[in-house]
Amino acid sequence: MFGGKIRHPVHTSGDPVLGREAEPILAITPDVVALARDMVEVMYRYDGIGLAAPQIGISRQLVVIDVPAEKDTVLSPGEELLLHQMPLALVNPRIVSSAGGMASREEGCLSVPGIYAQVVRPQRVVVHFTTLANQEIEIECDHLLARCLQHEIDHLHGIVFTDRLDSAEAERIARPLAELREKGRRRNFLREPKK
């Protein structure tokens, strides 16, 4: 699980990079485009649906996602626009507003391997971001896409999903989380991908 030799290994819970505010990206340069491509490759290699640059040790405001459409749901305007464009890179994404009440759903994280917990988040969000083509987009989204975006944008602000747990869920995962952090401490907080 730890000690990977790949180009951009995923950093695990306890690594200081995951607790920092990420720096905004000031221009869409070839380096930013290359980083986004690398991040998509890492996301797929670790079987994820989202990845933020701090998770690979790069404290920049860049997120990649590849969220599948959920069956039997009415798509929001944002889902209609974005789901067929996956994978997608979002530069400097931010939550503009939220609505639709709160909902609990199980979440996991590539930086917290093997640990899942119920997280309460807004059901619907409006997100503003810039594409790699330097197009600014503001969309309303719902369902898994809204949750994934909130989760990944949290990473840009030094927040991991385990920071958002209620006391019962935090207590339930406390031991495995402490064990994960101890293993990480011994191995530079780096994780190998699945074989």
Short mmCIF file of N, CA and C in Angstrom, two decimals:
data_model
loop_
_atom_site.label_atom_id
_atom_site.label_comp_id
_atom_site.label_asym_id
_atom_site.label_seq_id
_atom_site.Cartn_x
_atom_site.Cartn_y
_atom_site.Cartn_z
N MET A 1 0.81 -1.19 0.00
CA MET A 1 0.00 0.00 0.00
C MET A 1 0.86 1.26 0.00
N PHE A 2 2.02 1.24 0.62
CA PHE A 2 2.85 2.44 0.71
C PHE A 2 4.19 2.24 0.01
N GLY A 3 4.92 3.34 -0.15
CA GLY A 3 6.28 3.26 -0.67
C GLY A 3 6.36 3.18 -2.17
N GLY A 4 5.36 3.73 -2.90
CA GLY A 4 5.32 3.61 -4.34
C GLY A 4 6.46 4.34 -5.03
N LYS A 5 6.86 3.81 -6.20
CA LYS A 5 7.93 4.41 -6.99
C LYS A 5 7.38 5.04 -8.27
N ILE A 6 6.07 5.19 -8.37
CA ILE A 6 5.53 5.79 -9.58
C ILE A 6 5.80 7.29 -9.57
N ARG A 7 5.60 7.91 -10.73
CA ARG A 7 5.94 9.32 -10.90
C ARG A 7 5.22 10.24 -9.90
N HIS A 8 3.93 10.00 -9.71
CA HIS A 8 3.14 10.81 -8.78
C HIS A 8 2.38 9.90 -7.83
N PRO A 9 3.01 9.41 -6.79
CA PRO A 9 2.26 8.57 -5.85
C PRO A 9 1.25 9.41 -5.07
N VAL A 10 0.20 8.76 -4.61
CA VAL A 10 -0.80 9.43 -3.79
C VAL A 10 -0.27 9.55 -2.37
N HIS A 11 -0.45 10.73 -1.80
CA HIS A 11 -0.05 11.00 -0.41
C HIS A 11 -1.22 10.66 0.50
N THR A 12 -0.92 10.06 1.64
CA THR A 12 -1.97 9.58 2.52
C THR A 12 -2.18 10.46 3.75
N SER A 13 -3.30 10.21 4.40
CA SER A 13 -3.72 10.98 5.58
C SER A 13 -2.58 11.11 6.58
N GLY A 14 -2.38 12.33 7.05
CA GLY A 14 -1.30 12.62 7.97
C GLY A 14 -0.18 13.40 7.31
N ASP A 15 -0.09 13.34 5.98
CA ASP A 15 0.93 14.10 5.26
C ASP A 15 0.56 15.58 5.36
N PRO A 16 1.50 16.44 5.76
CA PRO A 16 1.19 17.87 5.91
C PRO A 16 0.65 18.53 4.65
N VAL A 17 1.00 18.05 3.45
CA VAL A 17 0.52 18.67 2.22
C VAL A 17 -1.00 18.61 2.13
N LEU A 18 -1.62 17.61 2.75
CA LEU A 18 -3.07 17.47 2.69
C LEU A 18 -3.79 18.44 3.62
N GLY A 19 -3.05 19.09 4.50
CA GLY A 19 -3.66 20.04 5.43
C GLY A 19 -3.42 21.49 5.07
N ARG A 20 -2.84 21.74 3.89
CA ARG A 20 -2.52 23.11 3.48
C ARG A 20 -3.51 23.65 2.46
N GLU A 21 -3.65 24.97 2.47
CA GLU A 21 -4.41 25.67 1.42
C GLU A 21 -3.56 25.63 0.14
N ALA A 22 -4.17 25.19 -0.96
CA ALA A 22 -3.44 25.10 -2.23
C ALA A 22 -3.36 26.47 -2.90
N GLU A 23 -2.31 26.66 -3.66
CA GLU A 23 -2.08 27.93 -4.37
C GLU A 23 -2.94 27.99 -5.64
N PRO A 24 -3.53 29.15 -5.92
CA PRO A 24 -4.27 29.29 -7.18
C PRO A 24 -3.35 29.16 -8.39
N ILE A 25 -3.91 28.74 -9.49
CA ILE A 25 -3.18 28.65 -10.75
C ILE A 25 -3.43 29.96 -11.50
N LEU A 26 -2.38 30.66 -11.84
CA LEU A 26 -2.50 32.00 -12.42
C LEU A 26 -2.63 31.98 -13.93
N ALA A 27 -2.18 30.91 -14.59
CA ALA A 27 -2.27 30.81 -16.05
C ALA A 27 -2.31 29.34 -16.44
N ILE A 28 -3.04 29.05 -17.51
CA ILE A 28 -3.10 27.68 -18.03
C ILE A 28 -1.89 27.51 -18.95
N THR A 29 -0.85 26.92 -18.41
CA THR A 29 0.39 26.71 -19.15
C THR A 29 0.49 25.25 -19.59
N PRO A 30 1.43 24.95 -20.49
CA PRO A 30 1.64 23.55 -20.86
C PRO A 30 1.93 22.67 -19.63
N ASP A 31 2.62 23.22 -18.63
CA ASP A 31 2.89 22.44 -17.42
C ASP A 31 1.60 22.09 -16.67
N VAL A 32 0.65 23.01 -16.63
CA VAL A 32 -0.63 22.74 -15.97
C VAL A 32 -1.39 21.66 -16.74
N VAL A 33 -1.40 21.75 -18.06
CA VAL A 33 -2.07 20.73 -18.89
C VAL A 33 -1.42 19.37 -18.67
N ALA A 34 -0.08 19.32 -18.64
CA ALA A 34 0.62 18.06 -18.41
C ALA A 34 0.32 17.50 -17.03
N LEU A 35 0.26 18.38 -16.03
CA LEU A 35 -0.07 17.93 -14.68
C LEU A 35 -1.47 17.33 -14.66
N ALA A 36 -2.42 17.97 -15.32
CA ALA A 36 -3.79 17.43 -15.36
C ALA A 36 -3.80 16.05 -16.01
N ARG A 37 -3.05 15.88 -17.10
CA ARG A 37 -2.99 14.55 -17.75
C ARG A 37 -2.39 13.51 -16.80
N ASP A 38 -1.33 13.89 -16.12
CA ASP A 38 -0.72 12.97 -15.15
C ASP A 38 -1.71 12.61 -14.04
N MET A 39 -2.47 13.61 -13.58
CA MET A 39 -3.43 13.37 -12.50
C MET A 39 -4.54 12.41 -12.94
N VAL A 40 -4.99 12.55 -14.19
CA VAL A 40 -6.01 11.61 -14.69
C VAL A 40 -5.45 10.20 -14.69
N GLU A 41 -4.21 10.05 -15.14
CA GLU A 41 -3.57 8.73 -15.15
C GLU A 41 -3.48 8.16 -13.74
N VAL A 42 -3.08 8.99 -12.78
CA VAL A 42 -2.99 8.54 -11.38
C VAL A 42 -4.37 8.16 -10.86
N MET A 43 -5.38 9.00 -11.12
CA MET A 43 -6.74 8.72 -10.67
C MET A 43 -7.20 7.35 -11.17
N TYR A 44 -6.98 7.07 -12.44
CA TYR A 44 -7.38 5.77 -13.00
C TYR A 44 -6.56 4.63 -12.41
N ARG A 45 -5.29 4.86 -12.23
CA ARG A 45 -4.42 3.80 -11.72
C ARG A 45 -4.82 3.38 -10.30
N TYR A 46 -5.36 4.33 -9.54
CA TYR A 46 -5.80 4.05 -8.17
C TYR A 46 -7.30 3.78 -8.09
N ASP A 47 -7.96 3.65 -9.25
CA ASP A 47 -9.40 3.35 -9.31
C ASP A 47 -10.25 4.43 -8.64
N GLY A 48 -9.91 5.70 -8.86
CA GLY A 48 -10.68 6.79 -8.27
C GLY A 48 -11.61 7.44 -9.27
N ILE A 49 -12.50 8.31 -8.75
CA ILE A 49 -13.37 9.12 -9.60
C ILE A 49 -13.04 10.61 -9.47
N GLY A 50 -12.08 10.92 -8.63
CA GLY A 50 -11.65 12.30 -8.46
C GLY A 50 -10.28 12.34 -7.80
N LEU A 51 -9.53 13.40 -8.10
CA LEU A 51 -8.20 13.57 -7.51
C LEU A 51 -7.87 15.05 -7.51
N ALA A 52 -7.36 15.53 -6.39
CA ALA A 52 -6.90 16.92 -6.29
C ALA A 52 -5.38 16.93 -6.25
N ALA A 53 -4.77 17.98 -6.80
CA ALA A 53 -3.31 18.05 -6.89
C ALA A 53 -2.61 17.86 -5.54
N PRO A 54 -3.14 18.39 -4.42
CA PRO A 54 -2.44 18.14 -3.15
C PRO A 54 -2.32 16.64 -2.80
N GLN A 55 -3.21 15.83 -3.34
CA GLN A 55 -3.14 14.39 -3.06
C GLN A 55 -1.92 13.74 -3.70
N ILE A 56 -1.32 14.40 -4.68
CA ILE A 56 -0.06 13.89 -5.24
C ILE A 56 1.11 14.79 -4.85
N GLY A 57 0.89 15.56 -3.78
CA GLY A 57 1.97 16.35 -3.22
C GLY A 57 2.20 17.69 -3.87
N ILE A 58 1.28 18.13 -4.73
CA ILE A 58 1.43 19.40 -5.45
C ILE A 58 0.34 20.35 -4.96
N SER A 59 0.73 21.37 -4.25
CA SER A 59 -0.22 22.27 -3.60
C SER A 59 -0.69 23.35 -4.57
N ARG A 60 -1.45 22.92 -5.58
CA ARG A 60 -2.02 23.82 -6.60
C ARG A 60 -3.52 23.55 -6.70
N GLN A 61 -4.28 24.55 -7.13
CA GLN A 61 -5.73 24.41 -7.20
C GLN A 61 -6.16 23.78 -8.53
N LEU A 62 -5.96 22.47 -8.60
CA LEU A 62 -6.32 21.70 -9.78
C LEU A 62 -6.96 20.39 -9.33
N VAL A 63 -8.08 20.07 -9.96
CA VAL A 63 -8.84 18.86 -9.65
C VAL A 63 -9.14 18.15 -10.96
N VAL A 64 -9.09 16.82 -10.96
CA VAL A 64 -9.58 16.04 -12.09
C VAL A 64 -10.68 15.11 -11.59
N ILE A 65 -11.68 14.89 -12.44
CA ILE A 65 -12.79 14.01 -12.06
C ILE A 65 -13.19 13.15 -13.24
N ASP A 66 -13.74 12.01 -12.95
CA ASP A 66 -14.41 11.17 -13.93
C ASP A 66 -15.54 10.47 -13.19
N VAL A 67 -16.66 11.17 -13.14
CA VAL A 67 -17.81 10.71 -12.35
C VAL A 67 -18.81 10.03 -13.28
N PRO A 68 -19.20 8.80 -12.98
CA PRO A 68 -20.20 8.13 -13.81
C PRO A 68 -21.59 8.68 -13.53
N ALA A 69 -22.47 8.61 -14.53
CA ALA A 69 -23.87 8.98 -14.33
C ALA A 69 -24.52 7.91 -13.47
N GLU A 70 -25.33 8.33 -12.50
CA GLU A 70 -26.03 7.39 -11.65
C GLU A 70 -27.33 6.97 -12.33
N LYS A 71 -27.68 5.70 -12.19
CA LYS A 71 -28.90 5.18 -12.79
C LYS A 71 -30.12 5.76 -12.08
N ASP A 72 -31.18 5.89 -12.86
CA ASP A 72 -32.49 6.30 -12.32
C ASP A 72 -32.46 7.64 -11.61
N THR A 73 -31.67 8.59 -12.12
CA THR A 73 -31.68 9.94 -11.57
C THR A 73 -31.96 10.94 -12.69
N VAL A 74 -32.64 11.99 -12.34
CA VAL A 74 -32.86 13.09 -13.28
C VAL A 74 -31.63 13.98 -13.19
N LEU A 75 -30.99 14.19 -14.31
CA LEU A 75 -29.73 14.94 -14.32
C LEU A 75 -29.98 16.43 -14.14
N SER A 76 -29.12 17.06 -13.37
CA SER A 76 -29.13 18.51 -13.21
C SER A 76 -28.51 19.13 -14.46
N PRO A 77 -28.67 20.45 -14.65
CA PRO A 77 -28.03 21.09 -15.81
C PRO A 77 -26.52 20.87 -15.85
N GLY A 78 -25.88 20.92 -14.70
CA GLY A 78 -24.44 20.70 -14.66
C GLY A 78 -24.05 19.30 -15.05
N GLU A 79 -24.85 18.32 -14.59
CA GLU A 79 -24.58 16.94 -14.98
C GLU A 79 -24.77 16.75 -16.47
N GLU A 80 -25.84 17.35 -17.02
CA GLU A 80 -26.09 17.27 -18.47
C GLU A 80 -24.89 17.80 -19.25
N LEU A 81 -24.31 18.89 -18.76
CA LEU A 81 -23.18 19.52 -19.44
C LEU A 81 -21.89 18.73 -19.27
N LEU A 82 -21.61 18.27 -18.05
CA LEU A 82 -20.28 17.75 -17.74
C LEU A 82 -20.12 16.24 -17.87
N LEU A 83 -21.16 15.46 -17.62
CA LEU A 83 -20.96 14.01 -17.55
C LEU A 83 -20.45 13.41 -18.85
N HIS A 84 -20.81 13.98 -19.99
CA HIS A 84 -20.30 13.42 -21.25
C HIS A 84 -18.91 13.94 -21.61
N GLN A 85 -18.35 14.83 -20.78
CA GLN A 85 -17.01 15.38 -21.04
C GLN A 85 -15.93 14.73 -20.19
N MET A 86 -16.28 13.73 -19.42
CA MET A 86 -15.31 13.11 -18.51
C MET A 86 -14.24 12.36 -19.29
N PRO A 87 -12.99 12.31 -18.81
CA PRO A 87 -12.51 12.97 -17.59
C PRO A 87 -12.38 14.48 -17.81
N LEU A 88 -12.47 15.22 -16.72
CA LEU A 88 -12.49 16.67 -16.79
C LEU A 88 -11.51 17.24 -15.78
N ALA A 89 -10.80 18.28 -16.18
CA ALA A 89 -9.90 18.99 -15.28
C ALA A 89 -10.54 20.33 -14.93
N LEU A 90 -10.51 20.69 -13.64
CA LEU A 90 -11.07 21.94 -13.16
C LEU A 90 -9.95 22.75 -12.51
N VAL A 91 -9.72 23.93 -13.03
CA VAL A 91 -8.68 24.82 -12.52
C VAL A 91 -9.34 25.84 -11.59
N ASN A 92 -8.76 26.02 -10.42
CA ASN A 92 -9.27 26.97 -9.42
C ASN A 92 -10.77 26.82 -9.15
N PRO A 93 -11.25 25.59 -8.94
CA PRO A 93 -12.69 25.42 -8.71
C PRO A 93 -13.09 25.96 -7.34
N ARG A 94 -14.31 26.49 -7.29
CA ARG A 94 -14.83 26.95 -5.99
C ARG A 94 -16.32 26.75 -5.95
N ILE A 95 -16.83 26.51 -4.74
CA ILE A 95 -18.26 26.39 -4.51
C ILE A 95 -18.82 27.80 -4.39
N VAL A 96 -19.78 28.13 -5.23
CA VAL A 96 -20.40 29.44 -5.21
C VAL A 96 -21.57 29.46 -4.24
N SER A 97 -22.37 28.40 -4.27
CA SER A 97 -23.52 28.29 -3.36
C SER A 97 -23.94 26.84 -3.25
N SER A 98 -24.78 26.57 -2.28
CA SER A 98 -25.32 25.22 -2.11
C SER A 98 -26.80 25.32 -1.81
N ALA A 99 -27.54 24.23 -2.10
CA ALA A 99 -28.98 24.22 -1.90
C ALA A 99 -29.45 22.77 -1.80
N GLY A 100 -30.75 22.61 -1.66
CA GLY A 100 -31.34 21.28 -1.72
C GLY A 100 -31.28 20.50 -0.43
N GLY A 101 -30.89 21.14 0.66
CA GLY A 101 -30.81 20.42 1.91
C GLY A 101 -29.52 19.64 2.03
N MET A 102 -29.40 18.92 3.14
CA MET A 102 -28.20 18.15 3.42
C MET A 102 -28.51 16.66 3.25
N ALA A 103 -27.49 15.90 2.87
CA ALA A 103 -27.65 14.46 2.68
C ALA A 103 -26.40 13.74 3.17
N SER A 104 -26.61 12.56 3.73
CA SER A 104 -25.50 11.73 4.18
C SER A 104 -25.25 10.65 3.14
N ARG A 105 -23.99 10.41 2.85
CA ARG A 105 -23.61 9.36 1.90
C ARG A 105 -22.22 8.88 2.25
N GLU A 106 -21.97 7.60 2.01
CA GLU A 106 -20.64 7.05 2.30
C GLU A 106 -19.61 7.62 1.33
N GLU A 107 -18.47 8.01 1.88
CA GLU A 107 -17.36 8.48 1.08
C GLU A 107 -16.10 7.72 1.43
N GLY A 108 -15.22 7.63 0.47
CA GLY A 108 -13.87 7.14 0.67
C GLY A 108 -12.94 8.14 0.02
N CYS A 109 -11.66 7.85 0.03
CA CYS A 109 -10.69 8.79 -0.52
C CYS A 109 -9.42 8.05 -0.87
N LEU A 110 -8.82 8.41 -1.99
CA LEU A 110 -7.56 7.77 -2.37
C LEU A 110 -6.46 8.04 -1.35
N SER A 111 -6.58 9.12 -0.60
CA SER A 111 -5.59 9.45 0.43
C SER A 111 -5.91 8.81 1.77
N VAL A 112 -7.04 8.14 1.86
CA VAL A 112 -7.45 7.45 3.09
C VAL A 112 -7.88 6.03 2.70
N PRO A 113 -6.95 5.24 2.15
CA PRO A 113 -7.32 3.94 1.57
C PRO A 113 -7.93 2.99 2.59
N GLY A 114 -9.01 2.33 2.15
CA GLY A 114 -9.63 1.30 2.96
C GLY A 114 -10.56 1.81 4.05
N ILE A 115 -10.74 3.10 4.17
CA ILE A 115 -11.60 3.66 5.21
C ILE A 115 -12.75 4.40 4.54
N TYR A 116 -13.97 4.07 4.95
CA TYR A 116 -15.18 4.69 4.40
C TYR A 116 -16.05 5.14 5.56
N ALA A 117 -16.74 6.26 5.35
CA ALA A 117 -17.61 6.77 6.41
C ALA A 117 -18.71 7.64 5.81
N GLN A 118 -19.78 7.80 6.55
CA GLN A 118 -20.89 8.65 6.15
C GLN A 118 -20.52 10.12 6.35
N VAL A 119 -20.70 10.91 5.30
CA VAL A 119 -20.39 12.35 5.36
C VAL A 119 -21.65 13.11 4.96
N VAL A 120 -21.99 14.12 5.74
CA VAL A 120 -23.15 14.96 5.44
C VAL A 120 -22.67 16.17 4.65
N ARG A 121 -23.28 16.37 3.48
CA ARG A 121 -22.93 17.51 2.62
C ARG A 121 -24.21 18.04 1.97
N PRO A 122 -24.14 19.27 1.44
CA PRO A 122 -25.26 19.78 0.65
C PRO A 122 -25.53 18.87 -0.55
N GLN A 123 -26.81 18.72 -0.88
CA GLN A 123 -27.18 17.85 -2.01
C GLN A 123 -26.85 18.48 -3.35
N ARG A 124 -26.93 19.81 -3.43
CA ARG A 124 -26.75 20.50 -4.69
C ARG A 124 -25.80 21.67 -4.49
N VAL A 125 -24.91 21.87 -5.47
CA VAL A 125 -23.97 23.00 -5.38
C VAL A 125 -23.85 23.68 -6.74
N VAL A 126 -23.50 24.95 -6.68
CA VAL A 126 -23.09 25.69 -7.88
C VAL A 126 -21.58 25.84 -7.78
N VAL A 127 -20.90 25.41 -8.83
CA VAL A 127 -19.43 25.40 -8.85
C VAL A 127 -18.93 26.27 -10.01
N HIS A 128 -17.92 27.06 -9.73
CA HIS A 128 -17.27 27.89 -10.74
C HIS A 128 -15.85 27.37 -10.93
N PHE A 129 -15.42 27.24 -12.19
CA PHE A 129 -14.05 26.78 -12.46
C PHE A 129 -13.64 27.22 -13.85
N THR A 130 -12.36 27.04 -14.14
CA THR A 130 -11.80 27.31 -15.46
C THR A 130 -11.36 25.98 -16.06
N THR A 131 -11.62 25.80 -17.35
CA THR A 131 -11.19 24.58 -18.03
C THR A 131 -9.75 24.75 -18.52
N LEU A 132 -9.17 23.67 -19.01
CA LEU A 132 -7.83 23.74 -19.57
C LEU A 132 -7.79 24.56 -20.86
N ALA A 133 -8.97 24.76 -21.47
CA ALA A 133 -9.07 25.61 -22.66
C ALA A 133 -9.29 27.07 -22.28
N ASN A 134 -9.14 27.36 -21.00
CA ASN A 134 -9.26 28.72 -20.45
C ASN A 134 -10.68 29.27 -20.54
N GLN A 135 -11.67 28.37 -20.49
CA GLN A 135 -13.07 28.76 -20.50
C GLN A 135 -13.59 28.75 -19.06
N GLU A 136 -14.23 29.83 -18.65
CA GLU A 136 -14.82 29.88 -17.31
C GLU A 136 -16.22 29.30 -17.37
N ILE A 137 -16.51 28.43 -16.41
CA ILE A 137 -17.81 27.76 -16.36
C ILE A 137 -18.35 27.87 -14.95
N GLU A 138 -19.66 28.12 -14.87
CA GLU A 138 -20.36 28.07 -13.58
C GLU A 138 -21.59 27.21 -13.79
N ILE A 139 -21.67 26.11 -13.05
CA ILE A 139 -22.74 25.14 -13.26
C ILE A 139 -23.34 24.71 -11.93
N GLU A 140 -24.60 24.33 -12.00
CA GLU A 140 -25.27 23.73 -10.85
C GLU A 140 -25.25 22.22 -11.04
N CYS A 141 -24.88 21.51 -9.99
CA CYS A 141 -24.86 20.05 -10.11
C CYS A 141 -25.42 19.40 -8.86
N ASP A 142 -25.75 18.14 -9.00
CA ASP A 142 -26.47 17.38 -8.00
C ASP A 142 -25.83 15.99 -7.92
N HIS A 143 -26.37 15.15 -7.09
CA HIS A 143 -26.02 13.73 -7.00
C HIS A 143 -24.53 13.50 -6.74
N LEU A 144 -24.00 12.42 -7.34
CA LEU A 144 -22.61 12.03 -7.11
C LEU A 144 -21.64 13.10 -7.61
N LEU A 145 -21.97 13.77 -8.70
CA LEU A 145 -21.09 14.83 -9.22
C LEU A 145 -20.93 15.94 -8.19
N ALA A 146 -22.02 16.38 -7.58
CA ALA A 146 -21.95 17.44 -6.56
C ALA A 146 -21.10 16.99 -5.38
N ARG A 147 -21.30 15.76 -4.96
CA ARG A 147 -20.54 15.24 -3.81
C ARG A 147 -19.06 15.15 -4.15
N CYS A 148 -18.74 14.62 -5.33
CA CYS A 148 -17.33 14.47 -5.73
C CYS A 148 -16.65 15.84 -5.80
N LEU A 149 -17.34 16.81 -6.39
CA LEU A 149 -16.75 18.15 -6.49
C LEU A 149 -16.50 18.75 -5.11
N GLN A 150 -17.46 18.60 -4.20
CA GLN A 150 -17.26 19.13 -2.84
C GLN A 150 -16.07 18.45 -2.16
N HIS A 151 -15.98 17.13 -2.32
CA HIS A 151 -14.90 16.35 -1.72
C HIS A 151 -13.54 16.82 -2.25
N GLU A 152 -13.43 16.96 -3.57
CA GLU A 152 -12.15 17.33 -4.17
C GLU A 152 -11.80 18.79 -3.90
N ILE A 153 -12.77 19.68 -3.94
CA ILE A 153 -12.51 21.09 -3.63
C ILE A 153 -12.08 21.24 -2.18
N ASP A 154 -12.64 20.42 -1.28
CA ASP A 154 -12.16 20.41 0.11
C ASP A 154 -10.65 20.20 0.17
N HIS A 155 -10.15 19.28 -0.65
CA HIS A 155 -8.70 18.99 -0.64
C HIS A 155 -7.88 20.25 -0.94
N LEU A 156 -8.42 21.14 -1.75
CA LEU A 156 -7.70 22.37 -2.10
C LEU A 156 -7.63 23.34 -0.93
N HIS A 157 -8.45 23.08 0.09
CA HIS A 157 -8.48 23.93 1.29
C HIS A 157 -7.96 23.19 2.52
N GLY A 158 -7.22 22.11 2.29
CA GLY A 158 -6.61 21.38 3.39
C GLY A 158 -7.58 20.55 4.21
N ILE A 159 -8.71 20.17 3.60
CA ILE A 159 -9.74 19.40 4.32
C ILE A 159 -9.86 18.02 3.68
N VAL A 160 -9.74 16.98 4.50
CA VAL A 160 -9.96 15.59 4.08
C VAL A 160 -11.33 15.18 4.59
N PHE A 161 -12.01 14.25 3.92
CA PHE A 161 -13.37 13.91 4.32
C PHE A 161 -13.47 13.48 5.77
N THR A 162 -12.41 12.92 6.33
CA THR A 162 -12.45 12.50 7.73
C THR A 162 -12.55 13.71 8.67
N ASP A 163 -12.21 14.90 8.19
CA ASP A 163 -12.35 16.12 8.99
C ASP A 163 -13.82 16.55 9.11
N ARG A 164 -14.69 16.00 8.27
CA ARG A 164 -16.09 16.41 8.22
C ARG A 164 -17.04 15.42 8.91
N LEU A 165 -16.50 14.44 9.61
CA LEU A 165 -17.35 13.41 10.20
C LEU A 165 -17.99 13.87 11.50
N ASP A 166 -19.21 13.37 11.75
CA ASP A 166 -19.81 13.62 13.06
C ASP A 166 -19.08 12.77 14.09
N SER A 167 -19.35 12.99 15.35
CA SER A 167 -18.57 12.34 16.41
C SER A 167 -18.68 10.82 16.37
N ALA A 168 -19.86 10.29 16.04
CA ALA A 168 -20.03 8.83 16.00
C ALA A 168 -19.20 8.20 14.89
N GLU A 169 -19.23 8.80 13.70
CA GLU A 169 -18.44 8.27 12.58
C GLU A 169 -16.95 8.45 12.85
N ALA A 170 -16.56 9.59 13.41
CA ALA A 170 -15.14 9.82 13.72
C ALA A 170 -14.64 8.79 14.72
N GLU A 171 -15.45 8.47 15.70
CA GLU A 171 -15.05 7.47 16.69
C GLU A 171 -14.96 6.09 16.06
N ARG A 172 -15.90 5.78 15.16
CA ARG A 172 -15.93 4.46 14.51
C ARG A 172 -14.66 4.20 13.70
N ILE A 173 -14.13 5.24 13.05
CA ILE A 173 -12.94 5.03 12.20
C ILE A 173 -11.64 5.45 12.88
N ALA A 174 -11.70 5.88 14.12
CA ALA A 174 -10.51 6.43 14.79
C ALA A 174 -9.34 5.46 14.79
N ARG A 175 -9.60 4.21 15.12
CA ARG A 175 -8.50 3.24 15.20
C ARG A 175 -7.87 2.96 13.83
N PRO A 176 -8.69 2.60 12.80
CA PRO A 176 -8.05 2.35 11.50
C PRO A 176 -7.36 3.60 10.93
N LEU A 177 -7.90 4.78 11.21
CA LEU A 177 -7.27 6.01 10.73
C LEU A 177 -5.93 6.23 11.42
N ALA A 178 -5.87 5.98 12.73
CA ALA A 178 -4.60 6.11 13.46
C ALA A 178 -3.58 5.11 12.93
N GLU A 179 -4.02 3.89 12.62
CA GLU A 179 -3.12 2.87 12.08
C GLU A 179 -2.61 3.28 10.70
N LEU A 180 -3.50 3.83 9.86
CA LEU A 180 -3.10 4.29 8.54
C LEU A 180 -2.06 5.40 8.65
N ARG A 181 -2.28 6.34 9.54
CA ARG A 181 -1.34 7.45 9.70
C ARG A 181 0.01 6.96 10.23
N GLU A 182 -0.01 5.98 11.12
CA GLU A 182 1.25 5.44 11.65
C GLU A 182 2.03 4.73 10.54
N LYS A 183 1.34 3.92 9.73
CA LYS A 183 2.01 3.27 8.59
C LYS A 183 2.56 4.33 7.65
N GLY A 184 1.75 5.35 7.40
CA GLY A 184 2.19 6.42 6.51
C GLY A 184 3.42 7.14 7.03
N ARG A 185 3.43 7.41 8.32
CA ARG A 185 4.58 8.10 8.93
C ARG A 185 5.86 7.31 8.69
N ARG A 186 5.78 5.99 8.75
CA ARG A 186 6.96 5.15 8.56
C ARG A 186 7.38 5.07 7.09
N ARG A 187 6.47 5.41 6.18
CA ARG A 187 6.75 5.23 4.75
C ARG A 187 6.53 6.50 3.95
N ASN A 188 6.80 7.64 4.53
CA ASN A 188 6.74 8.92 3.84
C ASN A 188 5.35 9.28 3.32
N PHE A 189 4.30 8.69 3.88
CA PHE A 189 2.91 8.98 3.51
C PHE A 189 2.65 8.75 2.01
N LEU A 190 3.31 7.77 1.43
CA LEU A 190 3.11 7.47 0.01
C LEU A 190 2.46 6.12 -0.15
N ARG A 191 1.62 6.02 -1.15
CA ARG A 191 0.81 4.82 -1.38
C ARG A 191 1.08 4.26 -2.76
N GLU A 192 1.18 2.94 -2.87
CA GLU A 192 1.32 2.30 -4.16
C GLU A 192 -0.05 2.05 -4.75
N PRO A 193 -0.14 2.04 -6.10
CA PRO A 193 -1.43 1.73 -6.72
C PRO A 193 -1.73 0.24 -6.64
N LYS A 194 -3.01 -0.09 -6.91
CA LYS A 194 -3.38 -1.50 -6.99
C LYS A 194 -2.63 -2.13 -8.15
N LYS A 195 -2.30 -3.39 -7.97
CA LYS A 195 -1.59 -4.11 -9.05
C LYS A 195 -2.57 -4.53 -10.12
#
